[in-house]
Amino acid sequence: MQSQAQKTPDPLLASELVNRYADNIFYNTKASGMAIVAIDANQRIFASRGVVRPGSKQPPAKDSLIRIASLSKLMSSELMVKLAEEGRLKLDDPLSKYAPAGARVPTWNGQPIRLINLATHTSGLPREQPGGKAMRPVFTWPTNSQRWAWLRTAQLKSAPGQVASYSNLAFDLLGDALAKAGGKPYPTLLQEKVTRPLGMKDTTFTPSPDQCARLIIPAKNPSPCNNSLAAIGSGGVYSTPDDMGRWMQQFLSSDVQARSSHVDRLQTMIYQRSQLTKVEGMDVPGRADALGMGWVYMAPREGRPGIIEKTGGGGGFITYMAMVPQYSVGVFIVVARSNETRFTPMSDGVNNLLTEMIGNTSGSAQLAASIMAN
């Protein structure tokens, strides 16, 4: 017999919860369009609000094309872990091992940048590579050759592993290293090892005309539907709410599918905040208490459970994925920006939704007590 805390969530209540929060988040973010995918144990619930483009009356759909922006980093980390499991690399390999011929990788008093430093924002590299044209389309610069050329004269801001400072540049260099280690172009590796096995048919760096016709057009800062191969590791992935739901499902157990075997390693926290001398750019949806490979952990506080999350933004989109794997609940949300859109109402709304979803069983009181005790 199931205990109260293990009873199946009420499907009607779960749907009502998600739609109530969708209304609230859409109103408070002042978005032009929004889509949300919530997983509550055996249920996957989709909701959307607003329109796919200014002047349209069509709401975002499950197959609307979106930019997931920095959630791309989570797929880079997944690819890195899978290549490590195949013996093609080690997480503590130095970046220089996978550098192009003749390239230089800066060190700190002889201490190298390692792949794990790139994946945890502890490389000592800047957030963005200096230079580049103003107002350029997102995720089109710097290219592989441009970033390796810049690296020849670069200096690190801190010793690798000492300071956490958010870096898109680091993840693009990680993408370059993964392609070298895997012996194939990065998009090919991502398709073979991440997207194709999960049936993510619309997840790509090079959208087709049909896919571009489905791209949501934000009211603010839209970017053309170009290839985003320059930003392979950091932010260039196009996807859909449906595909992102498929990807998120692997982290959450259901009656018909256990949490995938490799995701425990994917969501392992590498650094506790107390181990680092400084943390910069990691606290957007809440205090980052521990850092993993792209993933961030926010410890329980103010009535919320411990949450594993990642934020993203670019090309007029802001994105957020957050989950509490031990309770098999997770949320992915994408917002198309207007001139007034802000991130915090979205992330706070999602974090509160997760908290309520956990209590969505006949044993809600027992679950809530368990959360507060941990």
mmCIF file of C-alpha atoms in Angstrom:
data_model
loop_
_atom_site.group_PDB
_atom_site.id
_atom_site.type_symbol
_atom_site.label_atom_id
_atom_site.label_comp_id
_atom_site.label_asym_id
_atom_site.label_seq_id
_atom_site.Cartn_x
_atom_site.Cartn_y
_atom_site.Cartn_z
ATOM 1 C CA MET A 1 0.000 0.000 0.000
ATOM 2 C CA GLN A 2 1.234 3.493 -0.822
ATOM 3 C CA SER A 3 1.995 5.882 2.005
ATOM 4 C CA GLN A 4 0.216 9.219 1.929
ATOM 5 C CA ALA A 5 3.358 10.982 0.738
ATOM 6 C CA GLN A 6 3.609 8.614 -2.222
ATOM 7 C CA LYS A 7 0.059 8.966 -3.538
ATOM 8 C CA THR A 8 -0.392 9.944 -7.150
ATOM 9 C CA PRO A 9 -0.872 13.685 -7.730
ATOM 10 C CA ASP A 10 -4.394 14.816 -8.550
ATOM 11 C CA PRO A 11 -4.316 15.452 -12.340
ATOM 12 C CA LEU A 12 -7.086 18.044 -12.220
ATOM 13 C CA LEU A 13 -5.391 19.972 -9.434
ATOM 14 C CA ALA A 14 -2.028 19.822 -11.233
ATOM 15 C CA SER A 15 -3.540 21.267 -14.410
ATOM 16 C CA GLU A 16 -5.360 23.956 -12.444
ATOM 17 C CA LEU A 17 -2.156 24.862 -10.607
ATOM 18 C CA VAL A 18 -0.128 25.216 -13.781
ATOM 19 C CA ASN A 19 -2.772 27.308 -15.511
ATOM 20 C CA ARG A 20 -3.218 29.543 -12.477
ATOM 21 C CA TYR A 21 0.508 30.188 -12.323
ATOM 22 C CA ALA A 22 0.656 30.666 -16.093
ATOM 23 C CA ASP A 23 -1.920 33.457 -15.766
ATOM 24 C CA ASN A 24 -0.017 35.015 -12.892
ATOM 25 C CA ILE A 25 3.432 34.827 -14.494
ATOM 26 C CA PHE A 26 2.189 36.127 -17.831
ATOM 27 C CA TYR A 27 0.506 39.087 -16.171
ATOM 28 C CA ASN A 28 3.454 39.960 -13.939
ATOM 29 C CA THR A 29 6.176 39.540 -16.561
ATOM 30 C CA LYS A 30 4.217 41.627 -19.093
ATOM 31 C CA ALA A 31 5.432 39.207 -21.766
ATOM 32 C CA SER A 32 4.319 39.303 -25.390
ATOM 33 C CA GLY A 33 4.161 35.500 -25.462
ATOM 34 C CA MET A 34 4.874 32.650 -23.062
ATOM 35 C CA ALA A 35 4.926 28.859 -22.958
ATOM 36 C CA ILE A 36 5.325 26.583 -19.967
ATOM 37 C CA VAL A 37 5.832 22.829 -19.611
ATOM 38 C CA ALA A 38 5.372 21.358 -16.144
ATOM 39 C CA ILE A 39 6.043 17.743 -15.176
ATOM 40 C CA ASP A 40 4.359 16.392 -12.052
ATOM 41 C CA ALA A 41 5.274 12.729 -11.729
ATOM 42 C CA ASN A 42 3.306 10.998 -14.530
ATOM 43 C CA GLN A 43 1.816 14.182 -15.973
ATOM 44 C CA ARG A 44 3.237 16.625 -18.487
ATOM 45 C CA ILE A 45 1.167 19.799 -18.651
ATOM 46 C CA PHE A 46 1.502 22.484 -21.338
ATOM 47 C CA ALA A 47 0.144 26.010 -21.120
ATOM 48 C CA SER A 48 0.728 29.122 -23.199
ATOM 49 C CA ARG A 49 -0.298 32.742 -23.088
ATOM 50 C CA GLY A 50 0.024 35.747 -25.379
ATOM 51 C CA VAL A 51 0.831 35.554 -29.077
ATOM 52 C CA VAL A 52 3.528 34.122 -31.337
ATOM 53 C CA ARG A 53 4.286 37.555 -32.830
ATOM 54 C CA PRO A 54 3.078 41.132 -32.433
ATOM 55 C CA GLY A 55 -0.248 41.612 -34.212
ATOM 56 C CA SER A 56 -1.040 37.892 -34.287
ATOM 57 C CA LYS A 57 -3.909 36.241 -32.441
ATOM 58 C CA GLN A 58 -2.201 32.835 -32.385
ATOM 59 C CA PRO A 59 -0.915 31.648 -28.991
ATOM 60 C CA PRO A 60 2.409 29.795 -28.713
ATOM 61 C CA ALA A 61 2.100 26.067 -29.419
ATOM 62 C CA LYS A 62 4.017 22.992 -28.305
ATOM 63 C CA ASP A 63 5.953 23.078 -31.587
ATOM 64 C CA SER A 64 6.596 26.839 -31.677
ATOM 65 C CA LEU A 65 10.300 27.419 -32.262
ATOM 66 C CA ILE A 66 12.149 29.222 -29.477
ATOM 67 C CA ARG A 67 15.670 30.114 -28.463
ATOM 68 C CA ILE A 68 16.566 28.384 -25.216
ATOM 69 C CA ALA A 69 19.632 30.650 -24.880
ATOM 70 C CA SER A 70 21.838 29.664 -21.929
ATOM 71 C CA LEU A 71 19.910 26.489 -21.205
ATOM 72 C CA SER A 72 22.090 25.300 -24.104
ATOM 73 C CA LYS A 73 24.862 25.041 -21.494
ATOM 74 C CA LEU A 74 23.053 22.164 -19.817
ATOM 75 C CA MET A 75 23.171 20.187 -23.057
ATOM 76 C CA SER A 76 26.901 20.952 -23.361
ATOM 77 C CA SER A 77 27.414 19.500 -19.899
ATOM 78 C CA GLU A 78 25.368 16.431 -20.809
ATOM 79 C CA LEU A 79 27.470 15.880 -23.901
ATOM 80 C CA MET A 80 30.661 16.293 -21.853
ATOM 81 C CA VAL A 81 29.538 13.713 -19.293
ATOM 82 C CA LYS A 82 28.537 11.228 -21.992
ATOM 83 C CA LEU A 83 31.886 11.596 -23.773
ATOM 84 C CA ALA A 84 33.598 11.062 -20.410
ATOM 85 C CA GLU A 85 31.574 7.881 -19.883
ATOM 86 C CA GLU A 86 32.828 6.687 -23.279
ATOM 87 C CA GLY A 87 36.429 7.371 -22.253
ATOM 88 C CA ARG A 88 36.923 10.113 -24.849
ATOM 89 C CA LEU A 89 37.828 12.710 -22.218
ATOM 90 C CA LYS A 90 38.213 13.262 -18.500
ATOM 91 C CA LEU A 91 36.404 16.084 -16.731
ATOM 92 C CA ASP A 92 39.676 17.333 -15.258
ATOM 93 C CA ASP A 93 41.528 17.329 -18.581
ATOM 94 C CA PRO A 94 43.175 20.670 -19.353
ATOM 95 C CA LEU A 95 41.542 22.677 -22.130
ATOM 96 C CA SER A 96 44.937 22.832 -23.852
ATOM 97 C CA LYS A 97 44.663 19.097 -24.619
ATOM 98 C CA TYR A 98 41.835 19.883 -27.069
ATOM 99 C CA ALA A 99 43.135 23.184 -28.439
ATOM 100 C CA PRO A 100 43.762 23.698 -32.172
ATOM 101 C CA ALA A 101 47.317 23.250 -33.385
ATOM 102 C CA GLY A 102 49.448 26.245 -32.442
ATOM 103 C CA ALA A 103 46.885 27.664 -30.040
ATOM 104 C CA ARG A 104 47.729 29.113 -26.622
ATOM 105 C CA VAL A 105 45.585 28.666 -23.520
ATOM 106 C CA PRO A 106 46.364 31.029 -20.611
ATOM 107 C CA THR A 107 47.240 29.632 -17.179
ATOM 108 C CA TRP A 108 47.414 31.110 -13.675
ATOM 109 C CA ASN A 109 50.906 30.647 -12.270
ATOM 110 C CA GLY A 110 51.103 27.428 -14.251
ATOM 111 C CA GLN A 111 47.642 26.235 -13.153
ATOM 112 C CA PRO A 112 45.648 25.215 -16.268
ATOM 113 C CA ILE A 113 42.008 25.747 -17.157
ATOM 114 C CA ARG A 114 40.339 22.341 -16.983
ATOM 115 C CA LEU A 115 37.144 21.236 -18.707
ATOM 116 C CA ILE A 116 35.346 21.103 -15.359
ATOM 117 C CA ASN A 117 36.300 24.766 -14.773
ATOM 118 C CA LEU A 118 34.677 25.738 -18.072
ATOM 119 C CA ALA A 119 31.498 23.864 -17.132
ATOM 120 C CA THR A 120 31.228 25.381 -13.632
ATOM 121 C CA HIS A 121 32.038 29.030 -14.524
ATOM 122 C CA THR A 122 35.298 28.806 -12.543
ATOM 123 C CA SER A 123 37.772 29.184 -15.445
ATOM 124 C CA GLY A 124 38.858 32.772 -14.759
ATOM 125 C CA LEU A 125 37.697 33.788 -18.262
ATOM 126 C CA PRO A 126 35.409 36.817 -18.824
ATOM 127 C CA ARG A 127 31.669 36.603 -19.354
ATOM 128 C CA GLU A 128 32.000 37.671 -23.000
ATOM 129 C CA GLN A 129 34.941 37.967 -25.351
ATOM 130 C CA PRO A 130 35.849 41.665 -25.679
ATOM 131 C CA GLY A 131 35.087 43.308 -29.014
ATOM 132 C CA GLY A 132 32.499 42.509 -31.663
ATOM 133 C CA LYS A 133 30.069 44.785 -33.429
ATOM 134 C CA ALA A 134 27.311 46.480 -31.480
ATOM 135 C CA MET A 135 23.702 45.439 -32.248
ATOM 136 C CA ARG A 136 24.811 42.247 -34.002
ATOM 137 C CA PRO A 137 22.400 39.277 -34.079
ATOM 138 C CA VAL A 138 22.710 37.090 -31.007
ATOM 139 C CA PHE A 139 24.771 33.892 -30.936
ATOM 140 C CA THR A 140 26.713 34.702 -34.129
ATOM 141 C CA TRP A 141 30.010 35.915 -32.574
ATOM 142 C CA PRO A 142 32.704 35.024 -31.711
ATOM 143 C CA THR A 143 33.295 32.115 -34.045
ATOM 144 C CA ASN A 144 35.617 29.230 -33.245
ATOM 145 C CA SER A 145 38.594 30.850 -34.981
ATOM 146 C CA GLN A 146 37.897 34.256 -33.406
ATOM 147 C CA ARG A 147 37.812 32.978 -29.830
ATOM 148 C CA TRP A 148 40.960 30.890 -30.193
ATOM 149 C CA ALA A 149 42.751 33.839 -31.794
ATOM 150 C CA TRP A 150 41.725 36.057 -28.855
ATOM 151 C CA LEU A 151 42.869 33.419 -26.369
ATOM 152 C CA ARG A 152 46.474 33.726 -27.579
ATOM 153 C CA THR A 153 46.913 37.012 -25.715
ATOM 154 C CA ALA A 154 44.271 36.618 -22.994
ATOM 155 C CA GLN A 155 44.963 36.812 -19.273
ATOM 156 C CA LEU A 156 42.883 35.064 -16.620
ATOM 157 C CA LYS A 157 41.003 37.159 -14.062
ATOM 158 C CA SER A 158 41.515 34.598 -11.283
ATOM 159 C CA ALA A 159 42.953 31.174 -10.619
ATOM 160 C CA PRO A 160 40.796 28.380 -12.083
ATOM 161 C CA GLY A 161 38.578 26.876 -9.408
ATOM 162 C CA GLN A 162 38.775 29.892 -7.106
ATOM 163 C CA VAL A 163 36.079 32.314 -8.290
ATOM 164 C CA ALA A 164 32.736 31.548 -9.934
ATOM 165 C CA SER A 165 32.031 34.192 -12.567
ATOM 166 C CA TYR A 166 29.430 33.522 -15.257
ATOM 167 C CA SER A 167 31.084 32.986 -18.647
ATOM 168 C CA ASN A 168 29.505 32.364 -22.039
ATOM 169 C CA LEU A 169 32.968 32.342 -23.595
ATOM 170 C CA ALA A 170 33.989 29.425 -21.380
ATOM 171 C CA PHE A 171 31.103 27.261 -22.574
ATOM 172 C CA ASP A 172 31.816 27.968 -26.235
ATOM 173 C CA LEU A 173 35.424 26.903 -25.687
ATOM 174 C CA LEU A 174 34.056 23.811 -23.954
ATOM 175 C CA GLY A 175 31.951 23.119 -27.051
ATOM 176 C CA ASP A 176 35.065 23.366 -29.207
ATOM 177 C CA ALA A 177 36.885 20.938 -26.910
ATOM 178 C CA LEU A 178 34.005 18.447 -26.983
ATOM 179 C CA ALA A 179 33.997 18.432 -30.784
ATOM 180 C CA LYS A 180 37.738 17.699 -30.759
ATOM 181 C CA ALA A 181 37.344 14.952 -28.154
ATOM 182 C CA GLY A 182 34.364 13.401 -29.938
ATOM 183 C CA GLY A 183 35.973 13.553 -33.362
ATOM 184 C CA LYS A 184 32.878 15.071 -34.997
ATOM 185 C CA PRO A 185 31.277 18.520 -35.369
ATOM 186 C CA TYR A 186 29.540 19.592 -32.185
ATOM 187 C CA PRO A 187 26.013 19.691 -33.735
ATOM 188 C CA THR A 188 26.482 16.107 -34.935
ATOM 189 C CA LEU A 189 27.558 14.931 -31.491
ATOM 190 C CA LEU A 190 24.677 16.730 -29.810
ATOM 191 C CA GLN A 191 22.194 15.117 -32.184
ATOM 192 C CA GLU A 192 23.664 11.631 -31.802
ATOM 193 C CA LYS A 193 24.026 11.624 -28.022
ATOM 194 C CA VAL A 194 21.353 13.997 -26.718
ATOM 195 C CA THR A 195 18.542 15.073 -29.021
ATOM 196 C CA ARG A 196 17.880 12.111 -31.324
ATOM 197 C CA PRO A 197 17.622 9.474 -28.546
ATOM 198 C CA LEU A 198 14.941 11.621 -26.884
ATOM 199 C CA GLY A 199 13.015 12.367 -30.085
ATOM 200 C CA MET A 200 13.848 16.087 -29.998
ATOM 201 C CA LYS A 201 13.217 16.642 -33.696
ATOM 202 C CA ASP A 202 13.129 20.452 -33.620
ATOM 203 C CA THR A 203 16.265 21.053 -31.532
ATOM 204 C CA THR A 204 18.981 22.476 -33.761
ATOM 205 C CA PHE A 205 21.535 25.208 -34.478
ATOM 206 C CA THR A 206 20.454 25.510 -38.121
ATOM 207 C CA PRO A 207 16.670 25.863 -38.351
ATOM 208 C CA SER A 208 14.938 25.020 -41.631
ATOM 209 C CA PRO A 209 12.537 27.428 -43.370
ATOM 210 C CA ASP A 210 9.639 25.452 -41.862
ATOM 211 C CA GLN A 211 11.107 25.778 -38.380
ATOM 212 C CA CYS A 212 11.846 29.483 -38.853
ATOM 213 C CA ALA A 213 8.209 30.007 -39.858
ATOM 214 C CA ARG A 214 7.295 28.663 -36.408
ATOM 215 C CA LEU A 215 9.732 30.913 -34.526
ATOM 216 C CA ILE A 216 8.090 33.071 -31.871
ATOM 217 C CA ILE A 217 8.863 36.745 -32.560
ATOM 218 C CA PRO A 218 9.271 38.716 -29.308
ATOM 219 C CA ALA A 219 8.011 42.294 -29.136
ATOM 220 C CA LYS A 220 11.464 43.394 -27.892
ATOM 221 C CA ASN A 221 14.920 42.586 -29.283
ATOM 222 C CA PRO A 222 13.931 39.921 -31.829
ATOM 223 C CA SER A 223 16.846 38.427 -33.724
ATOM 224 C CA PRO A 224 16.736 36.940 -37.235
ATOM 225 C CA CYS A 225 16.295 33.206 -37.647
ATOM 226 C CA ASN A 226 19.900 32.552 -38.621
ATOM 227 C CA ASN A 227 22.205 29.672 -37.836
ATOM 228 C CA SER A 228 23.755 30.029 -34.390
ATOM 229 C CA LEU A 229 26.788 27.792 -34.864
ATOM 230 C CA ALA A 230 29.124 30.385 -33.335
ATOM 231 C CA ALA A 231 27.574 29.843 -29.907
ATOM 232 C CA ILE A 232 27.576 26.050 -29.924
ATOM 233 C CA GLY A 233 28.341 25.553 -26.257
ATOM 234 C CA SER A 234 26.855 28.604 -24.595
ATOM 235 C CA GLY A 235 23.501 29.603 -26.025
ATOM 236 C CA GLY A 236 22.806 28.851 -29.674
ATOM 237 C CA VAL A 237 20.247 26.056 -29.408
ATOM 238 C CA TYR A 238 16.817 26.473 -31.002
ATOM 239 C CA SER A 239 14.137 24.153 -29.653
ATOM 240 C CA THR A 240 10.398 23.917 -28.879
ATOM 241 C CA PRO A 241 8.435 23.589 -25.628
ATOM 242 C CA ASP A 242 7.634 19.994 -26.584
ATOM 243 C CA ASP A 243 11.285 19.098 -27.141
ATOM 244 C CA MET A 244 12.307 20.761 -23.875
ATOM 245 C CA GLY A 245 9.648 18.759 -22.054
ATOM 246 C CA ARG A 246 11.148 15.589 -23.508
ATOM 247 C CA TRP A 247 14.617 16.667 -22.406
ATOM 248 C CA MET A 248 13.472 17.610 -18.891
ATOM 249 C CA GLN A 249 11.656 14.285 -18.429
ATOM 250 C CA GLN A 250 14.932 12.337 -18.216
ATOM 251 C CA PHE A 251 15.680 14.055 -14.896
ATOM 252 C CA LEU A 252 12.332 13.072 -13.335
ATOM 253 C CA SER A 253 10.950 9.653 -12.461
ATOM 254 C CA SER A 254 7.475 8.437 -13.364
ATOM 255 C CA ASP A 255 5.609 5.145 -13.098
ATOM 256 C CA VAL A 256 6.739 4.169 -16.595
ATOM 257 C CA GLN A 257 10.221 5.681 -16.672
ATOM 258 C CA ALA A 258 12.899 5.956 -14.013
ATOM 259 C CA ARG A 259 15.194 8.950 -13.806
ATOM 260 C CA SER A 260 17.915 8.285 -16.397
ATOM 261 C CA SER A 261 21.069 6.684 -15.031
ATOM 262 C CA HIS A 262 23.476 9.402 -16.152
ATOM 263 C CA VAL A 263 21.604 12.396 -14.787
ATOM 264 C CA ASP A 264 22.758 11.961 -11.195
ATOM 265 C CA ARG A 265 26.227 12.710 -12.443
ATOM 266 C CA LEU A 266 24.932 15.561 -14.608
ATOM 267 C CA GLN A 267 23.355 17.254 -11.607
ATOM 268 C CA THR A 268 26.171 16.626 -9.144
ATOM 269 C CA MET A 269 27.205 19.848 -7.440
ATOM 270 C CA ILE A 270 30.946 20.414 -7.875
ATOM 271 C CA TYR A 271 31.444 23.529 -5.736
ATOM 272 C CA GLN A 272 29.717 24.652 -2.583
ATOM 273 C CA ARG A 273 29.516 28.428 -2.395
ATOM 274 C CA SER A 274 31.689 28.357 0.722
ATOM 275 C CA GLN A 275 34.545 26.803 -1.291
ATOM 276 C CA LEU A 276 34.753 29.840 -3.597
ATOM 277 C CA THR A 277 36.238 33.235 -2.788
ATOM 278 C CA LYS A 278 33.611 35.046 -4.880
ATOM 279 C CA VAL A 279 30.435 34.244 -6.849
ATOM 280 C CA GLU A 280 29.419 36.632 -9.655
ATOM 281 C CA GLY A 281 26.399 36.493 -11.970
ATOM 282 C CA MET A 282 24.966 33.254 -10.571
ATOM 283 C CA ASP A 283 22.226 34.530 -8.242
ATOM 284 C CA VAL A 284 19.592 35.707 -10.745
ATOM 285 C CA PRO A 285 16.619 33.523 -9.619
ATOM 286 C CA GLY A 286 17.855 33.234 -6.020
ATOM 287 C CA ARG A 287 21.022 32.637 -4.010
ATOM 288 C CA ALA A 288 23.291 30.054 -5.637
ATOM 289 C CA ASP A 289 24.335 27.775 -2.782
ATOM 290 C CA ALA A 290 26.185 25.240 -4.950
ATOM 291 C CA LEU A 291 27.349 25.035 -8.564
ATOM 292 C CA GLY A 292 27.314 22.018 -10.845
ATOM 293 C CA MET A 293 28.025 21.552 -14.538
ATOM 294 C CA GLY A 294 25.765 24.333 -15.759
ATOM 295 C CA TRP A 295 23.192 23.540 -13.062
ATOM 296 C CA VAL A 296 22.827 25.686 -9.941
ATOM 297 C CA TYR A 297 21.409 24.550 -6.585
ATOM 298 C CA MET A 298 19.358 26.859 -4.366
ATOM 299 C CA ALA A 299 19.018 25.454 -0.846
ATOM 300 C CA PRO A 300 15.628 25.344 0.928
ATOM 301 C CA ARG A 301 14.592 28.720 2.334
ATOM 302 C CA GLU A 302 11.476 30.732 3.147
ATOM 303 C CA GLY A 303 9.153 27.769 2.699
ATOM 304 C CA ARG A 304 10.608 26.661 -0.651
ATOM 305 C CA PRO A 305 12.334 23.304 -1.219
ATOM 306 C CA GLY A 306 15.860 22.943 -2.540
ATOM 307 C CA ILE A 307 15.712 23.678 -6.282
ATOM 308 C CA ILE A 308 18.088 22.773 -9.119
ATOM 309 C CA GLU A 309 17.871 25.407 -11.845
ATOM 310 C CA LYS A 310 19.323 27.212 -14.845
ATOM 311 C CA THR A 311 18.463 30.571 -16.395
ATOM 312 C CA GLY A 312 18.803 31.842 -19.960
ATOM 313 C CA GLY A 313 18.194 34.904 -22.094
ATOM 314 C CA GLY A 314 18.875 36.232 -25.590
ATOM 315 C CA GLY A 315 17.266 37.267 -28.862
ATOM 316 C CA GLY A 316 14.205 38.590 -27.054
ATOM 317 C CA PHE A 317 13.654 35.383 -25.049
ATOM 318 C CA ILE A 318 14.148 34.597 -21.390
ATOM 319 C CA THR A 319 14.112 30.979 -20.257
ATOM 320 C CA TYR A 320 14.208 29.070 -16.993
ATOM 321 C CA MET A 321 14.274 25.409 -16.042
ATOM 322 C CA ALA A 322 13.858 24.423 -12.410
ATOM 323 C CA MET A 323 13.155 21.115 -10.720
ATOM 324 C CA VAL A 324 13.052 19.173 -7.485
ATOM 325 C CA PRO A 325 14.044 15.697 -8.726
ATOM 326 C CA GLN A 326 13.321 13.815 -5.491
ATOM 327 C CA TYR A 327 9.664 14.782 -5.868
ATOM 328 C CA SER A 328 9.594 14.283 -9.664
ATOM 329 C CA VAL A 329 8.495 17.844 -10.380
ATOM 330 C CA GLY A 330 10.023 20.209 -12.901
ATOM 331 C CA VAL A 331 9.119 23.289 -14.928
ATOM 332 C CA PHE A 332 10.447 24.747 -18.165
ATOM 333 C CA ILE A 333 9.289 28.206 -19.169
ATOM 334 C CA VAL A 334 10.061 30.516 -22.076
ATOM 335 C CA VAL A 335 8.957 34.135 -22.229
ATOM 336 C CA ALA A 336 9.013 36.361 -25.308
ATOM 337 C CA ARG A 337 9.912 39.820 -24.091
ATOM 338 C CA SER A 338 8.061 43.094 -24.312
ATOM 339 C CA ASN A 339 9.583 46.454 -23.416
ATOM 340 C CA GLU A 340 8.520 45.964 -19.796
ATOM 341 C CA THR A 341 9.443 42.319 -19.219
ATOM 342 C CA ARG A 342 11.501 41.443 -16.141
ATOM 343 C CA PHE A 343 13.032 38.113 -15.154
ATOM 344 C CA THR A 344 12.224 37.896 -11.436
ATOM 345 C CA PRO A 345 8.409 37.568 -11.684
ATOM 346 C CA MET A 346 9.002 34.566 -13.955
ATOM 347 C CA SER A 347 11.558 32.767 -11.790
ATOM 348 C CA ASP A 348 9.718 33.513 -8.531
ATOM 349 C CA GLY A 349 6.499 32.256 -10.098
ATOM 350 C CA VAL A 350 8.109 29.013 -11.234
ATOM 351 C CA ASN A 351 9.783 28.433 -7.859
ATOM 352 C CA ASN A 352 6.438 28.942 -6.102
ATOM 353 C CA LEU A 353 4.699 26.646 -8.594
ATOM 354 C CA LEU A 354 7.209 23.874 -7.860
ATOM 355 C CA THR A 355 6.563 24.266 -4.143
ATOM 356 C CA GLU A 356 2.805 23.892 -4.638
ATOM 357 C CA MET A 357 3.208 20.976 -7.044
ATOM 358 C CA ILE A 358 5.108 19.046 -4.388
ATOM 359 C CA GLY A 359 2.154 19.395 -2.050
ATOM 360 C CA ASN A 360 -0.310 18.264 -4.712
ATOM 361 C CA THR A 361 -1.178 14.887 -3.182
ATOM 362 C CA SER A 362 -3.515 13.587 -0.536
ATOM 363 C CA GLY A 363 -0.499 13.633 1.760
ATOM 364 C CA SER A 364 0.319 17.281 1.166
ATOM 365 C CA ALA A 365 0.747 18.094 4.845
ATOM 366 C CA GLN A 366 3.175 15.227 5.277
ATOM 367 C CA LEU A 367 5.106 16.261 2.154
ATOM 368 C CA ALA A 368 5.301 19.878 3.278
ATOM 369 C CA ALA A 369 6.587 18.812 6.681
ATOM 370 C CA SER A 370 9.212 16.640 5.005
ATOM 371 C CA ILE A 371 10.393 19.533 2.825
ATOM 372 C CA MET A 372 10.736 21.897 5.753
ATOM 373 C CA ALA A 373 12.695 19.299 7.723
ATOM 374 C CA ASN A 374 15.301 18.833 4.974
#
